[in-house]
Structure formats: structure tokens, C-alpha cells
Amino acid sequence: MEHTNSIRRKAMARQHKAEVMIAGEQLRLRLHDGKLIKDRRYHLRTYPNCFVAQELIDWLVSHKEAPDRLTAVRLMQHLMDQEIVHHVCDKRPVFKDAKLLYRFRKDDGTFPFNTEVKIFMRGQRLYEHLIGDKNGILQLREEHSVAYQRSFPGCQLIDWLLQNGEAESRRRGLELCRALQEHGIIQHVMKKHDFFDSGLLYQFCINFRRRRRLSELLHESEQDNDEGMAVSTQEDNHPDSPFVLRKSPPQEANNGFQSVGSNKDLKQVTGGRRGSLNSLQLNSAGFPPLVQLPSTSVVRCNPKSGELLTRNVTCEELMAPGAPFIKRVLTVIGDALGWGFVVRGIAPCYVQAVDPGSPAAAAGVKVRQFVCQVNGRCVLHLDHRTVSRLVMTGPRTVVLEIMEPLK
């Protein structure tokens, strides 16, 4: 009993960490969408993908994420303490309401992808697959005459993992499910049992799609998990949800730092799909059909691959100490047409083209970037077909680790 209580306490702590990561990621995507995060110049040096603290505090207060500037600073300090954001030079451990540059760690590759984070990302990916299948194992079920929404028997989850190639054997599937429980991602519906390969009912503790309010991070007691799971589909599809692509053009904000933009000439063509990562392949990956844009819509593409790379780059060159490349981690959330980028090459693959109006462009994907990881899996030595397949058969949210030349 004491062992079970200890596991439960650890799971609650890890679940709070997960809520912080989700809230931080939702904030990061909204700031990218609003163009508060961008390359900035200061003292003749360019700092990629950063924001001005004072501007962010203005934004948090104006968007009612915080009632006042002091609370907004406390919120950002909490994200700093959880290693979500940091000062661009790591000289200031305290978040200050001033004209100082800060950056999300996922935007510069310094986010700690430890075992805990990898299990969290695995749980999020499984959640996205399962929640998107209306006829899947997440159903309204009863245990001891009590009904539980989106619940599943433990044995059926392991069956699903085996059928979808997520586990090599039932033993591996059981180990994965117990790790998800220990990290506060799934739980027994009555919080009485560990995970077993049986008919006991379990639920996801975390609704990954629920829009988080940053003020939740300052509450010592988290919302009840069952309340979180009762969030309606309507809220998941709300325009402010991070899983819904915003179609309105973002407003450019004024700031005291020089913004660095791209002036490349782009060729214009007509079509209804974005290269190889299109909506048909998105649907084949297990997501429900999405709205197709008309075939007359305008799509922009980048120059051909022959115009991009002046010479071949090897994996050894990319990973060599002191190499003239910078590592970044980008999160791309697909829309009705896919993700909006094309990869080519082999060992390593590189980004050949990016649709400027796509989720990939909004996330910071650019031509000449080399793809190192896809959703935590190393792809340096794979060919572009394999990398494309990993993107298309994975979740709608794709986490890319890339290397790009230093400017």
C-alpha cells in the first residue's frame, strides 16, 4: 500500500511537470503565431528565435493570461524554474520585466530530452492516435456500476500497442503502460490499482488538447483529473486551441530590437496540396478527414534542390565539435494540407522546400536545414523516404531537431 501511495505521489508531481510543459508549449506556439518570437539583433549580434521580456509581459496582461505585470513575471519565472525558457546568454536566472532577451529552450535545442520528457512525448503521441479514432478503444465504460468516459481495459491497450507496432511483445507493452502510469499520463479509473494486462479500466490523466491558462501554473493544487477529462470536444476545437491552425494573419509588433527577416525570391504556382506531405497522407496516418482547400488555391514553393546546397555535407561534419552549425528543436502542427515542407537527400536529409503559409514555416522550418531527429528518433543516417514516412505515420504534432548553418 505504501509503495502504491509513493508511486501515486510521484505520478502527481510528474503530472504537474507535464502540465507545465504543455502550458509552456502552447504559449510558445501562440508567441510564434503572434510574431513575438523572432530573430533579433543586439550589439551587432543576431539572437535567433527570442523574445523581449517587456513585450511578453505586455502581451500576457493584454491577453488576460495574467491580471497584472507582477503575476506575469511570476508565471515566466515558473517556466524558467522548470527549464522551459532561459536568458539567451544564460546570465540571468531571474526573469525580469525589462528589455532583455529570453528564449524557449525548444527553440534552440537546449531543452532537456531526458527519459521523463521522452515518456511524456510518447504518451502525447499515443493520446493523439487514440483520441482521433472514434471507433477505437477509448469508450464510455462501466466499472462497479460507475461510468467513465474515454476509458479502456488494460488488455485492450496492450492489444492496440501490438497491432500498431508500438510494442514488440506483451511484456514490452506492459512495461510501457506502467511507465506511462508512473509518469502520471494514465491511471486506474478509481486510482486503486497499478497497471495490469487485464480487464481493469484505465484513463488518460491528461487531456493534451485542453487549452491551459497560465494562471493554473501558480495554483498549488491542480485541477481534478476527472474534471480535465470531461472537457468537451467543442473546447478541443476552439479557435484558441493549439491543435487548430489560425488562418488570420498575425499582427507585427513594434519593439526596440532589430528584426531579422528573409528576403528570398519565391516562385508562385497553383495547386491544392503541399508537396509530398499532403492531406491524403495525413488521413492515412489515422486522423479523421479534414477539410480540403479548393484546387485553385495558391501555394508557394521554394527553389529546386539544385539551387540550395552548394556541396554535400556528411553526418560527421554536422556532429563534429566546433562545426559551423546550430542545433534547434522545432514543433510543427499539421493542418488540413499537411505540414508544408519537403525533405530530400540521404544521411543526412535536408529541407528542400517550405510553403511560406504552412505550419512548417510558422514553426521556423527553412530550406538548407538538416534533419537530425523526428519525434525523438535519430534520423541522421536515413533517407528522405524513410524520414517522410516517419512524419506522415506519426502524430499531427511533429517535433523536429534540425541543424542549420551559422550565418
mmCIF file of C-alpha atoms in Angstrom:
data_model
loop_
_atom_site.group_PDB
_atom_site.id
_atom_site.type_symbol
_atom_site.label_atom_id
_atom_site.label_comp_id
_atom_site.label_asym_id
_atom_site.label_seq_id
_atom_site.Cartn_x
_atom_site.Cartn_y
_atom_site.Cartn_z
ATOM 1 C CA MET A 1 0.000 0.000 0.000
ATOM 2 C CA GLU A 2 2.816 2.365 0.873
ATOM 3 C CA HIS A 3 4.502 1.506 -2.427
ATOM 4 C CA THR A 4 1.301 2.369 -4.311
ATOM 5 C CA ASN A 5 0.980 5.697 -2.467
ATOM 6 C CA SER A 6 4.608 6.542 -3.242
ATOM 7 C CA ILE A 7 4.066 5.842 -6.933
ATOM 8 C CA ARG A 8 0.913 7.960 -6.837
ATOM 9 C CA ARG A 9 2.739 10.925 -5.274
ATOM 10 C CA LYS A 10 5.499 10.695 -7.860
ATOM 11 C CA ALA A 11 2.914 10.467 -10.617
ATOM 12 C CA MET A 12 1.185 13.626 -9.353
ATOM 13 C CA ALA A 13 4.497 15.513 -9.324
ATOM 14 C CA ARG A 14 5.289 14.313 -12.849
ATOM 15 C CA GLN A 15 1.779 15.176 -13.973
ATOM 16 C CA HIS A 16 2.284 18.728 -12.707
ATOM 17 C CA LYS A 17 5.538 18.849 -14.678
ATOM 18 C CA ALA A 18 3.622 17.632 -17.738
ATOM 19 C CA GLU A 19 1.006 20.373 -17.282
ATOM 20 C CA VAL A 20 3.807 22.952 -17.133
ATOM 21 C CA MET A 21 5.360 21.589 -20.340
ATOM 22 C CA ILE A 22 2.003 21.643 -22.141
ATOM 23 C CA ALA A 23 1.218 25.180 -20.984
ATOM 24 C CA GLY A 24 4.702 26.329 -21.949
ATOM 25 C CA GLU A 25 4.453 24.727 -25.391
ATOM 26 C CA GLN A 26 1.031 26.250 -26.014
ATOM 27 C CA LEU A 27 2.420 29.654 -25.052
ATOM 28 C CA ARG A 28 5.439 29.175 -27.337
ATOM 29 C CA LEU A 29 3.236 28.351 -30.324
ATOM 30 C CA ARG A 30 0.984 31.356 -29.671
ATOM 31 C CA LEU A 31 4.000 33.671 -29.448
ATOM 32 C CA HIS A 32 5.373 32.305 -32.714
ATOM 33 C CA ASP A 33 1.948 32.837 -34.262
ATOM 34 C CA GLY A 34 1.881 36.416 -32.979
ATOM 35 C CA LYS A 35 5.447 37.100 -34.188
ATOM 36 C CA LEU A 36 6.712 37.969 -30.722
ATOM 37 C CA ILE A 37 9.355 35.278 -31.173
ATOM 38 C CA LYS A 38 11.769 36.108 -33.970
ATOM 39 C CA ASP A 39 15.434 36.674 -34.793
ATOM 40 C CA ARG A 40 16.677 39.890 -33.201
ATOM 41 C CA ARG A 41 19.887 41.907 -33.388
ATOM 42 C CA TYR A 42 21.515 43.421 -30.316
ATOM 43 C CA HIS A 43 25.033 44.885 -30.118
ATOM 44 C CA LEU A 44 25.885 43.654 -33.646
ATOM 45 C CA ARG A 45 24.906 40.072 -32.785
ATOM 46 C CA THR A 46 21.875 38.116 -34.008
ATOM 47 C CA TYR A 47 19.908 36.061 -31.470
ATOM 48 C CA PRO A 48 17.578 33.595 -33.247
ATOM 49 C CA ASN A 49 14.038 32.846 -32.066
ATOM 50 C CA CYS A 50 13.920 35.036 -28.978
ATOM 51 C CA PHE A 51 11.511 37.490 -27.357
ATOM 52 C CA VAL A 52 11.786 40.695 -25.354
ATOM 53 C CA ALA A 53 10.688 40.182 -21.741
ATOM 54 C CA GLN A 54 8.944 43.540 -21.504
ATOM 55 C CA GLU A 55 6.958 42.880 -24.684
ATOM 56 C CA LEU A 56 5.930 39.457 -23.435
ATOM 57 C CA ILE A 57 4.681 40.872 -20.130
ATOM 58 C CA ASP A 58 2.628 43.409 -22.116
ATOM 59 C CA TRP A 59 1.197 40.553 -24.187
ATOM 60 C CA LEU A 60 0.333 38.371 -21.171
ATOM 61 C CA VAL A 61 -1.546 41.202 -19.469
ATOM 62 C CA SER A 62 -3.346 42.360 -22.634
ATOM 63 C CA HIS A 63 -4.414 38.770 -23.445
ATOM 64 C CA LYS A 64 -5.622 38.315 -19.843
ATOM 65 C CA GLU A 65 -3.207 35.463 -19.172
ATOM 66 C CA ALA A 66 -2.189 37.402 -16.048
ATOM 67 C CA PRO A 67 -4.098 40.046 -14.061
ATOM 68 C CA ASP A 68 -1.038 42.281 -13.641
ATOM 69 C CA ARG A 69 2.640 42.566 -14.552
ATOM 70 C CA LEU A 70 3.869 41.143 -11.261
ATOM 71 C CA THR A 71 1.841 37.962 -11.720
ATOM 72 C CA ALA A 72 3.042 37.699 -15.321
ATOM 73 C CA VAL A 73 6.652 37.850 -14.121
ATOM 74 C CA ARG A 74 5.909 35.115 -11.569
ATOM 75 C CA LEU A 75 4.439 32.942 -14.332
ATOM 76 C CA MET A 76 7.507 33.328 -16.532
ATOM 77 C CA GLN A 77 9.797 32.708 -13.566
ATOM 78 C CA HIS A 78 7.966 29.427 -13.018
ATOM 79 C CA LEU A 79 8.664 28.473 -16.640
ATOM 80 C CA MET A 80 12.328 29.369 -16.119
ATOM 81 C CA ASP A 81 12.499 27.219 -12.987
ATOM 82 C CA GLN A 82 11.088 24.301 -14.995
ATOM 83 C CA GLU A 83 13.712 24.819 -17.761
ATOM 84 C CA ILE A 84 11.123 25.863 -20.349
ATOM 85 C CA VAL A 85 12.648 29.304 -21.044
ATOM 86 C CA HIS A 86 16.035 30.890 -20.324
ATOM 87 C CA HIS A 87 18.031 34.059 -20.904
ATOM 88 C CA VAL A 88 19.713 33.991 -24.323
ATOM 89 C CA CYS A 89 23.172 34.135 -22.708
ATOM 90 C CA ASP A 90 22.202 32.179 -19.570
ATOM 91 C CA LYS A 91 23.482 35.073 -17.468
ATOM 92 C CA ARG A 92 20.223 35.796 -15.640
ATOM 93 C CA PRO A 93 18.467 33.077 -13.611
ATOM 94 C CA VAL A 94 15.692 35.530 -12.754
ATOM 95 C CA PHE A 95 13.034 36.677 -15.235
ATOM 96 C CA LYS A 96 12.853 40.493 -15.273
ATOM 97 C CA ASP A 97 10.275 42.851 -16.720
ATOM 98 C CA ALA A 98 12.839 44.698 -18.831
ATOM 99 C CA LYS A 99 14.229 44.949 -22.356
ATOM 100 C CA LEU A 100 16.103 41.671 -22.024
ATOM 101 C CA LEU A 101 16.129 38.797 -24.487
ATOM 102 C CA TYR A 102 14.871 35.353 -23.470
ATOM 103 C CA ARG A 103 14.236 32.192 -25.453
ATOM 104 C CA PHE A 104 12.285 28.953 -25.214
ATOM 105 C CA ARG A 105 14.663 26.030 -24.854
ATOM 106 C CA LYS A 106 12.777 24.093 -27.524
ATOM 107 C CA ASP A 107 13.727 26.842 -29.987
ATOM 108 C CA ASP A 108 17.481 26.461 -29.528
ATOM 109 C CA GLY A 109 17.881 22.742 -28.835
ATOM 110 C CA THR A 110 18.743 23.090 -25.135
ATOM 111 C CA PHE A 111 15.517 21.558 -23.857
ATOM 112 C CA PRO A 112 16.464 18.519 -21.723
ATOM 113 C CA PHE A 113 15.107 15.492 -23.603
ATOM 114 C CA ASN A 114 15.568 13.108 -20.702
ATOM 115 C CA THR A 115 13.705 9.858 -20.051
ATOM 116 C CA GLU A 116 10.831 11.685 -18.362
ATOM 117 C CA VAL A 117 10.292 14.006 -21.336
ATOM 118 C CA LYS A 118 10.537 11.148 -23.841
ATOM 119 C CA ILE A 119 7.860 9.166 -21.989
ATOM 120 C CA PHE A 120 5.689 12.291 -21.871
ATOM 121 C CA MET A 121 6.062 12.762 -25.645
ATOM 122 C CA ARG A 122 5.307 9.081 -26.202
ATOM 123 C CA GLY A 123 2.149 9.418 -24.125
ATOM 124 C CA GLN A 124 1.090 12.507 -26.064
ATOM 125 C CA ARG A 125 1.595 10.682 -29.356
ATOM 126 C CA LEU A 126 -0.455 7.689 -28.185
ATOM 127 C CA TYR A 127 -3.184 10.016 -26.915
ATOM 128 C CA GLU A 128 -3.396 11.746 -30.308
ATOM 129 C CA HIS A 129 -3.684 8.413 -32.126
ATOM 130 C CA LEU A 130 -6.326 7.030 -29.768
ATOM 131 C CA ILE A 131 -8.434 10.187 -29.427
ATOM 132 C CA GLY A 132 -8.592 10.552 -33.220
ATOM 133 C CA ASP A 133 -10.137 7.086 -33.686
ATOM 134 C CA LYS A 134 -13.862 7.382 -32.908
ATOM 135 C CA ASN A 135 -14.282 3.611 -33.086
ATOM 136 C CA GLY A 136 -11.148 2.910 -31.082
ATOM 137 C CA ILE A 137 -10.641 1.620 -27.566
ATOM 138 C CA LEU A 138 -11.460 4.911 -25.796
ATOM 139 C CA GLN A 139 -15.121 4.424 -24.961
ATOM 140 C CA LEU A 140 -17.723 5.093 -22.273
ATOM 141 C CA ARG A 141 -17.421 2.058 -19.988
ATOM 142 C CA GLU A 142 -18.590 0.976 -16.559
ATOM 143 C CA GLU A 143 -16.724 -0.435 -13.579
ATOM 144 C CA HIS A 144 -18.571 -1.200 -10.331
ATOM 145 C CA SER A 145 -21.709 0.480 -11.737
ATOM 146 C CA VAL A 146 -19.874 3.774 -12.373
ATOM 147 C CA ALA A 147 -19.475 5.080 -15.943
ATOM 148 C CA TYR A 148 -16.144 6.512 -17.084
ATOM 149 C CA GLN A 149 -15.662 8.486 -20.291
ATOM 150 C CA ARG A 150 -12.788 7.656 -22.655
ATOM 151 C CA SER A 151 -11.751 4.645 -20.624
ATOM 152 C CA PHE A 152 -10.139 1.425 -21.815
ATOM 153 C CA PRO A 153 -9.317 -2.025 -20.423
ATOM 154 C CA GLY A 154 -5.614 -2.552 -19.834
ATOM 155 C CA CYS A 155 -5.531 -5.667 -22.003
ATOM 156 C CA GLN A 156 -7.106 -3.796 -24.941
ATOM 157 C CA LEU A 157 -4.485 -1.048 -24.768
ATOM 158 C CA ILE A 158 -1.724 -3.653 -24.964
ATOM 159 C CA ASP A 159 -3.532 -5.317 -27.883
ATOM 160 C CA TRP A 160 -3.639 -1.910 -29.617
ATOM 161 C CA LEU A 161 0.073 -1.300 -28.990
ATOM 162 C CA LEU A 162 0.930 -4.653 -30.581
ATOM 163 C CA GLN A 163 -1.365 -4.138 -33.568
ATOM 164 C CA ASN A 164 0.069 -0.692 -34.296
ATOM 165 C CA GLY A 165 3.733 -1.592 -33.863
ATOM 166 C CA GLU A 166 4.131 0.423 -30.668
ATOM 167 C CA ALA A 167 5.356 -2.603 -28.682
ATOM 168 C CA GLU A 168 7.312 -5.711 -29.650
ATOM 169 C CA SER A 169 5.609 -8.040 -27.166
ATOM 170 C CA ARG A 170 3.000 -8.014 -24.430
ATOM 171 C CA ARG A 171 5.768 -7.748 -21.850
ATOM 172 C CA ARG A 172 7.158 -4.628 -23.575
ATOM 173 C CA GLY A 173 3.661 -3.212 -23.857
ATOM 174 C CA LEU A 174 3.063 -3.787 -20.151
ATOM 175 C CA GLU A 175 6.361 -2.056 -19.310
ATOM 176 C CA LEU A 176 5.389 0.948 -21.449
ATOM 177 C CA CYS A 177 1.937 1.230 -19.855
ATOM 178 C CA ARG A 178 3.396 1.042 -16.350
ATOM 179 C CA ALA A 179 5.894 3.755 -17.258
ATOM 180 C CA LEU A 180 3.001 5.915 -18.507
ATOM 181 C CA GLN A 181 1.216 5.349 -15.204
ATOM 182 C CA GLU A 182 4.302 6.151 -13.144
ATOM 183 C CA HIS A 183 4.689 9.417 -15.040
ATOM 184 C CA GLY A 184 1.078 10.488 -14.428
ATOM 185 C CA ILE A 185 -0.146 10.034 -18.003
ATOM 186 C CA ILE A 186 -2.617 7.194 -17.432
ATOM 187 C CA GLN A 187 -4.275 5.890 -14.265
ATOM 188 C CA HIS A 188 -6.802 3.393 -12.981
ATOM 189 C CA VAL A 189 -10.273 4.967 -13.131
ATOM 190 C CA MET A 190 -10.667 4.641 -9.340
ATOM 191 C CA LYS A 191 -6.961 5.259 -8.643
ATOM 192 C CA LYS A 192 -6.742 1.967 -6.779
ATOM 193 C CA HIS A 193 -4.583 -0.299 -8.947
ATOM 194 C CA ASP A 194 -1.295 -0.349 -10.769
ATOM 195 C CA PHE A 195 -1.439 -1.174 -14.465
ATOM 196 C CA PHE A 196 -2.223 -4.803 -15.293
ATOM 197 C CA ASP A 197 -2.783 -6.681 -18.538
ATOM 198 C CA SER A 198 -6.376 -7.343 -17.553
ATOM 199 C CA GLY A 199 -9.930 -6.059 -17.830
ATOM 200 C CA LEU A 200 -9.401 -3.285 -15.273
ATOM 201 C CA LEU A 201 -10.359 0.134 -16.645
ATOM 202 C CA TYR A 202 -7.865 2.969 -17.089
ATOM 203 C CA GLN A 203 -7.979 6.544 -18.393
ATOM 204 C CA PHE A 204 -5.586 9.201 -19.603
ATOM 205 C CA CYS A 205 -4.980 11.619 -16.724
ATOM 206 C CA ILE A 206 -4.068 14.425 -19.103
ATOM 207 C CA ASN A 207 -6.192 15.963 -21.823
ATOM 208 C CA PHE A 208 -3.349 17.112 -24.075
ATOM 209 C CA ARG A 209 -5.715 19.195 -26.192
ATOM 210 C CA ARG A 210 -7.220 21.243 -23.395
ATOM 211 C CA ARG A 211 -6.270 24.898 -23.561
ATOM 212 C CA ARG A 212 -4.246 25.736 -20.433
ATOM 213 C CA ARG A 213 -4.469 29.050 -18.646
ATOM 214 C CA LEU A 214 -1.049 30.135 -17.476
ATOM 215 C CA SER A 215 -2.522 31.169 -14.135
ATOM 216 C CA GLU A 216 -3.091 27.457 -13.439
ATOM 217 C CA LEU A 217 0.653 27.050 -13.010
ATOM 218 C CA LEU A 218 0.661 29.168 -9.868
ATOM 219 C CA HIS A 219 -2.004 27.139 -8.095
ATOM 220 C CA GLU A 220 -0.581 24.708 -5.586
ATOM 221 C CA SER A 221 -3.472 22.278 -6.068
ATOM 222 C CA GLU A 222 -4.036 21.095 -9.643
ATOM 223 C CA GLN A 223 -7.500 20.628 -11.106
ATOM 224 C CA ASP A 224 -9.055 17.224 -10.560
ATOM 225 C CA ASN A 225 -8.041 14.803 -13.326
ATOM 226 C CA ASP A 226 -11.572 13.613 -13.937
ATOM 227 C CA GLU A 227 -12.668 17.202 -14.485
ATOM 228 C CA GLY A 228 -9.900 17.609 -17.015
ATOM 229 C CA MET A 229 -11.032 14.510 -18.906
ATOM 230 C CA ALA A 230 -14.612 15.801 -19.091
ATOM 231 C CA VAL A 231 -13.610 18.679 -21.370
ATOM 232 C CA SER A 232 -15.856 18.636 -24.407
ATOM 233 C CA THR A 233 -14.798 18.194 -27.993
ATOM 234 C CA GLN A 234 -16.082 21.705 -28.641
ATOM 235 C CA GLU A 235 -13.353 23.098 -26.378
ATOM 236 C CA ASP A 236 -10.749 20.952 -28.159
ATOM 237 C CA ASN A 237 -11.831 22.524 -31.463
ATOM 238 C CA HIS A 238 -11.910 26.073 -30.106
ATOM 239 C CA PRO A 239 -10.017 28.565 -32.317
ATOM 240 C CA ASP A 240 -7.601 29.212 -29.468
ATOM 241 C CA SER A 241 -6.746 25.528 -29.157
ATOM 242 C CA PRO A 242 -3.111 24.832 -30.078
ATOM 243 C CA PHE A 243 -4.325 21.994 -32.316
ATOM 244 C CA VAL A 244 -6.305 24.351 -34.560
ATOM 245 C CA LEU A 245 -4.317 26.320 -37.133
ATOM 246 C CA ARG A 246 -5.121 30.015 -37.101
ATOM 247 C CA LYS A 247 -5.996 31.383 -40.506
ATOM 248 C CA SER A 248 -5.921 35.086 -39.674
ATOM 249 C CA PRO A 249 -2.650 36.884 -40.479
ATOM 250 C CA PRO A 250 -0.699 37.796 -37.339
ATOM 251 C CA GLN A 251 -0.024 41.410 -36.481
ATOM 252 C CA GLU A 252 3.545 42.633 -36.483
ATOM 253 C CA ALA A 253 4.521 44.176 -33.169
ATOM 254 C CA ASN A 254 6.916 47.081 -32.671
ATOM 255 C CA ASN A 255 9.940 46.516 -30.476
ATOM 256 C CA GLY A 256 13.243 48.051 -29.559
ATOM 257 C CA PHE A 257 15.328 45.395 -31.298
ATOM 258 C CA GLN A 258 16.019 44.987 -34.973
ATOM 259 C CA SER A 259 14.125 42.077 -36.521
ATOM 260 C CA VAL A 260 15.919 39.811 -38.977
ATOM 261 C CA GLY A 261 13.771 38.509 -41.848
ATOM 262 C CA SER A 262 14.173 36.565 -45.066
ATOM 263 C CA ASN A 263 14.219 38.302 -48.471
ATOM 264 C CA LYS A 264 14.427 35.234 -50.709
ATOM 265 C CA ASP A 265 12.568 35.385 -54.015
ATOM 266 C CA LEU A 266 9.868 32.735 -54.227
ATOM 267 C CA LYS A 267 8.236 31.235 -57.291
ATOM 268 C CA GLN A 268 4.422 31.051 -57.373
ATOM 269 C CA VAL A 269 2.481 28.049 -58.672
ATOM 270 C CA THR A 270 -1.115 26.840 -58.364
ATOM 271 C CA GLY A 271 -2.232 23.657 -56.689
ATOM 272 C CA GLY A 272 -4.237 22.170 -53.868
ATOM 273 C CA ARG A 273 -1.594 20.200 -51.970
ATOM 274 C CA ARG A 274 1.716 20.801 -50.243
ATOM 275 C CA GLY A 275 4.290 18.583 -51.894
ATOM 276 C CA SER A 276 4.579 15.056 -50.523
ATOM 277 C CA LEU A 277 3.193 15.721 -47.028
ATOM 278 C CA ASN A 278 -0.400 16.349 -48.056
ATOM 279 C CA SER A 279 -3.840 15.837 -46.600
ATOM 280 C CA LEU A 280 -4.384 12.398 -48.116
ATOM 281 C CA GLN A 281 -1.322 11.075 -46.342
ATOM 282 C CA LEU A 282 -2.376 12.846 -43.171
ATOM 283 C CA ASN A 283 -5.679 10.980 -43.288
ATOM 284 C CA SER A 284 -3.949 7.673 -43.938
ATOM 285 C CA ALA A 285 -1.952 8.160 -40.754
ATOM 286 C CA GLY A 286 -5.106 7.662 -38.698
ATOM 287 C CA PHE A 287 -6.567 11.155 -38.357
ATOM 288 C CA PRO A 288 -10.165 11.933 -39.299
ATOM 289 C CA PRO A 289 -10.703 13.522 -42.747
ATOM 290 C CA LEU A 290 -10.055 17.239 -42.750
ATOM 291 C CA VAL A 291 -11.498 19.990 -44.928
ATOM 292 C CA GLN A 292 -9.837 20.207 -48.344
ATOM 293 C CA LEU A 293 -8.927 23.599 -49.722
ATOM 294 C CA PRO A 294 -10.132 24.312 -53.269
ATOM 295 C CA SER A 295 -7.817 23.210 -56.060
ATOM 296 C CA THR A 296 -7.460 26.785 -57.254
ATOM 297 C CA SER A 297 -5.819 27.941 -54.051
ATOM 298 C CA VAL A 298 -2.378 29.473 -54.376
ATOM 299 C CA VAL A 299 0.596 27.608 -52.966
ATOM 300 C CA ARG A 300 4.116 28.968 -52.828
ATOM 301 C CA CYS A 301 7.187 26.817 -53.153
ATOM 302 C CA ASN A 302 10.918 27.291 -52.775
ATOM 303 C CA PRO A 303 13.632 26.891 -55.420
ATOM 304 C CA LYS A 304 14.656 23.434 -56.609
ATOM 305 C CA SER A 305 17.177 21.395 -54.670
ATOM 306 C CA GLY A 306 19.939 22.065 -57.151
ATOM 307 C CA GLU A 307 19.836 25.725 -56.168
ATOM 308 C CA LEU A 308 20.021 25.029 -52.434
ATOM 309 C CA LEU A 309 23.108 23.038 -51.447
ATOM 310 C CA THR A 310 26.454 24.161 -52.810
ATOM 311 C CA ARG A 311 28.146 20.923 -51.648
ATOM 312 C CA ASN A 312 27.343 17.671 -49.874
ATOM 313 C CA VAL A 313 27.511 17.678 -46.077
ATOM 314 C CA THR A 314 28.192 14.465 -44.156
ATOM 315 C CA CYS A 315 26.820 13.405 -40.784
ATOM 316 C CA GLU A 316 30.343 13.555 -39.375
ATOM 317 C CA GLU A 317 30.656 17.204 -40.413
ATOM 318 C CA LEU A 318 27.353 18.073 -38.760
ATOM 319 C CA MET A 319 28.241 16.459 -35.445
ATOM 320 C CA ALA A 320 31.929 17.467 -35.316
ATOM 321 C CA PRO A 321 32.914 19.698 -32.367
ATOM 322 C CA GLY A 322 33.059 23.331 -33.425
ATOM 323 C CA ALA A 323 31.217 22.692 -36.678
ATOM 324 C CA PRO A 324 29.582 25.836 -38.166
ATOM 325 C CA PHE A 325 26.048 24.598 -37.462
ATOM 326 C CA ILE A 326 23.494 25.410 -34.781
ATOM 327 C CA LYS A 327 21.004 22.891 -33.395
ATOM 328 C CA ARG A 328 17.324 23.811 -32.991
ATOM 329 C CA VAL A 329 14.168 21.966 -31.963
ATOM 330 C CA LEU A 330 11.000 22.881 -33.866
ATOM 331 C CA THR A 331 7.406 21.795 -33.246
ATOM 332 C CA VAL A 332 5.176 21.609 -36.342
ATOM 333 C CA ILE A 333 1.416 21.092 -36.005
ATOM 334 C CA GLY A 334 -0.138 19.868 -39.252
ATOM 335 C CA ASP A 335 -3.216 21.462 -40.799
ATOM 336 C CA ALA A 336 -5.694 20.349 -43.482
ATOM 337 C CA LEU A 337 -2.988 20.181 -46.162
ATOM 338 C CA GLY A 338 -0.285 18.557 -44.103
ATOM 339 C CA TRP A 339 2.844 20.103 -42.608
ATOM 340 C CA GLY A 340 4.112 22.140 -45.549
ATOM 341 C CA PHE A 341 7.735 21.063 -46.070
ATOM 342 C CA VAL A 342 9.652 18.604 -48.249
ATOM 343 C CA VAL A 343 12.825 16.700 -47.321
ATOM 344 C CA ARG A 344 15.350 15.254 -49.749
ATOM 345 C CA GLY A 345 18.742 13.591 -49.606
ATOM 346 C CA ILE A 346 20.219 10.766 -47.573
ATOM 347 C CA ALA A 347 22.479 10.663 -44.497
ATOM 348 C CA PRO A 348 21.677 13.438 -43.728
ATOM 349 C CA CYS A 349 18.345 14.539 -45.170
ATOM 350 C CA TYR A 350 17.751 18.246 -45.645
ATOM 351 C CA VAL A 351 14.748 20.541 -46.125
ATOM 352 C CA GLN A 352 14.306 21.170 -49.834
ATOM 353 C CA ALA A 353 11.179 23.357 -49.801
ATOM 354 C CA VAL A 354 8.850 25.091 -47.353
ATOM 355 C CA ASP A 355 5.433 26.576 -48.062
ATOM 356 C CA PRO A 356 5.596 30.101 -46.543
ATOM 357 C CA GLY A 357 1.951 29.879 -45.454
ATOM 358 C CA SER A 358 2.304 26.473 -43.825
ATOM 359 C CA PRO A 359 2.639 25.219 -40.232
ATOM 360 C CA ALA A 360 6.269 24.357 -41.007
ATOM 361 C CA ALA A 361 7.050 27.971 -41.903
ATOM 362 C CA ALA A 362 5.307 29.200 -38.762
ATOM 363 C CA ALA A 363 7.410 26.814 -36.664
ATOM 364 C CA GLY A 364 10.682 28.037 -38.194
ATOM 365 C CA VAL A 365 11.436 25.277 -40.713
ATOM 366 C CA LYS A 366 13.656 26.637 -43.512
ATOM 367 C CA VAL A 367 15.459 25.345 -46.572
ATOM 368 C CA ARG A 368 19.017 24.062 -46.049
ATOM 369 C CA GLN A 369 18.206 22.766 -42.577
ATOM 370 C CA PHE A 370 19.407 19.208 -41.908
ATOM 371 C CA VAL A 371 17.003 16.853 -40.120
ATOM 372 C CA CYS A 372 18.591 15.110 -37.126
ATOM 373 C CA GLN A 373 15.596 13.767 -35.183
ATOM 374 C CA VAL A 374 11.879 13.214 -35.748
ATOM 375 C CA ASN A 375 9.788 12.885 -32.586
ATOM 376 C CA GLY A 376 12.841 11.919 -30.580
ATOM 377 C CA ARG A 377 14.137 9.321 -33.071
ATOM 378 C CA CYS A 378 17.545 9.858 -34.685
ATOM 379 C CA VAL A 379 17.224 10.017 -38.496
ATOM 380 C CA LEU A 380 20.680 11.280 -39.433
ATOM 381 C CA HIS A 381 21.577 8.099 -41.344
ATOM 382 C CA LEU A 382 18.183 7.542 -43.011
ATOM 383 C CA ASP A 383 16.984 8.505 -46.491
ATOM 384 C CA HIS A 384 14.307 11.085 -47.229
ATOM 385 C CA ARG A 385 11.612 8.480 -47.969
ATOM 386 C CA THR A 386 12.001 6.925 -44.528
ATOM 387 C CA VAL A 387 12.036 10.325 -42.832
ATOM 388 C CA SER A 388 8.898 11.405 -44.730
ATOM 389 C CA ARG A 389 7.175 8.159 -43.733
ATOM 390 C CA LEU A 390 8.027 8.776 -40.055
ATOM 391 C CA VAL A 391 6.408 12.210 -40.260
ATOM 392 C CA MET A 392 3.311 11.037 -42.116
ATOM 393 C CA THR A 393 2.621 8.000 -39.929
ATOM 394 C CA GLY A 394 3.256 9.854 -36.669
ATOM 395 C CA PRO A 395 1.080 12.296 -34.747
ATOM 396 C CA ARG A 396 -0.190 15.550 -36.169
ATOM 397 C CA THR A 397 2.288 17.347 -33.896
ATOM 398 C CA VAL A 398 5.814 16.674 -35.194
ATOM 399 C CA VAL A 399 8.897 17.578 -33.166
ATOM 400 C CA LEU A 400 11.953 18.097 -35.396
ATOM 401 C CA GLU A 401 15.545 18.504 -34.277
ATOM 402 C CA ILE A 402 17.441 20.245 -37.051
ATOM 403 C CA MET A 403 20.899 21.644 -37.749
ATOM 404 C CA GLU A 404 21.321 24.813 -39.784
ATOM 405 C CA PRO A 405 24.423 26.697 -40.934
ATOM 406 C CA LEU A 406 25.603 29.581 -38.820
ATOM 407 C CA LYS A 407 25.089 32.906 -40.532
#
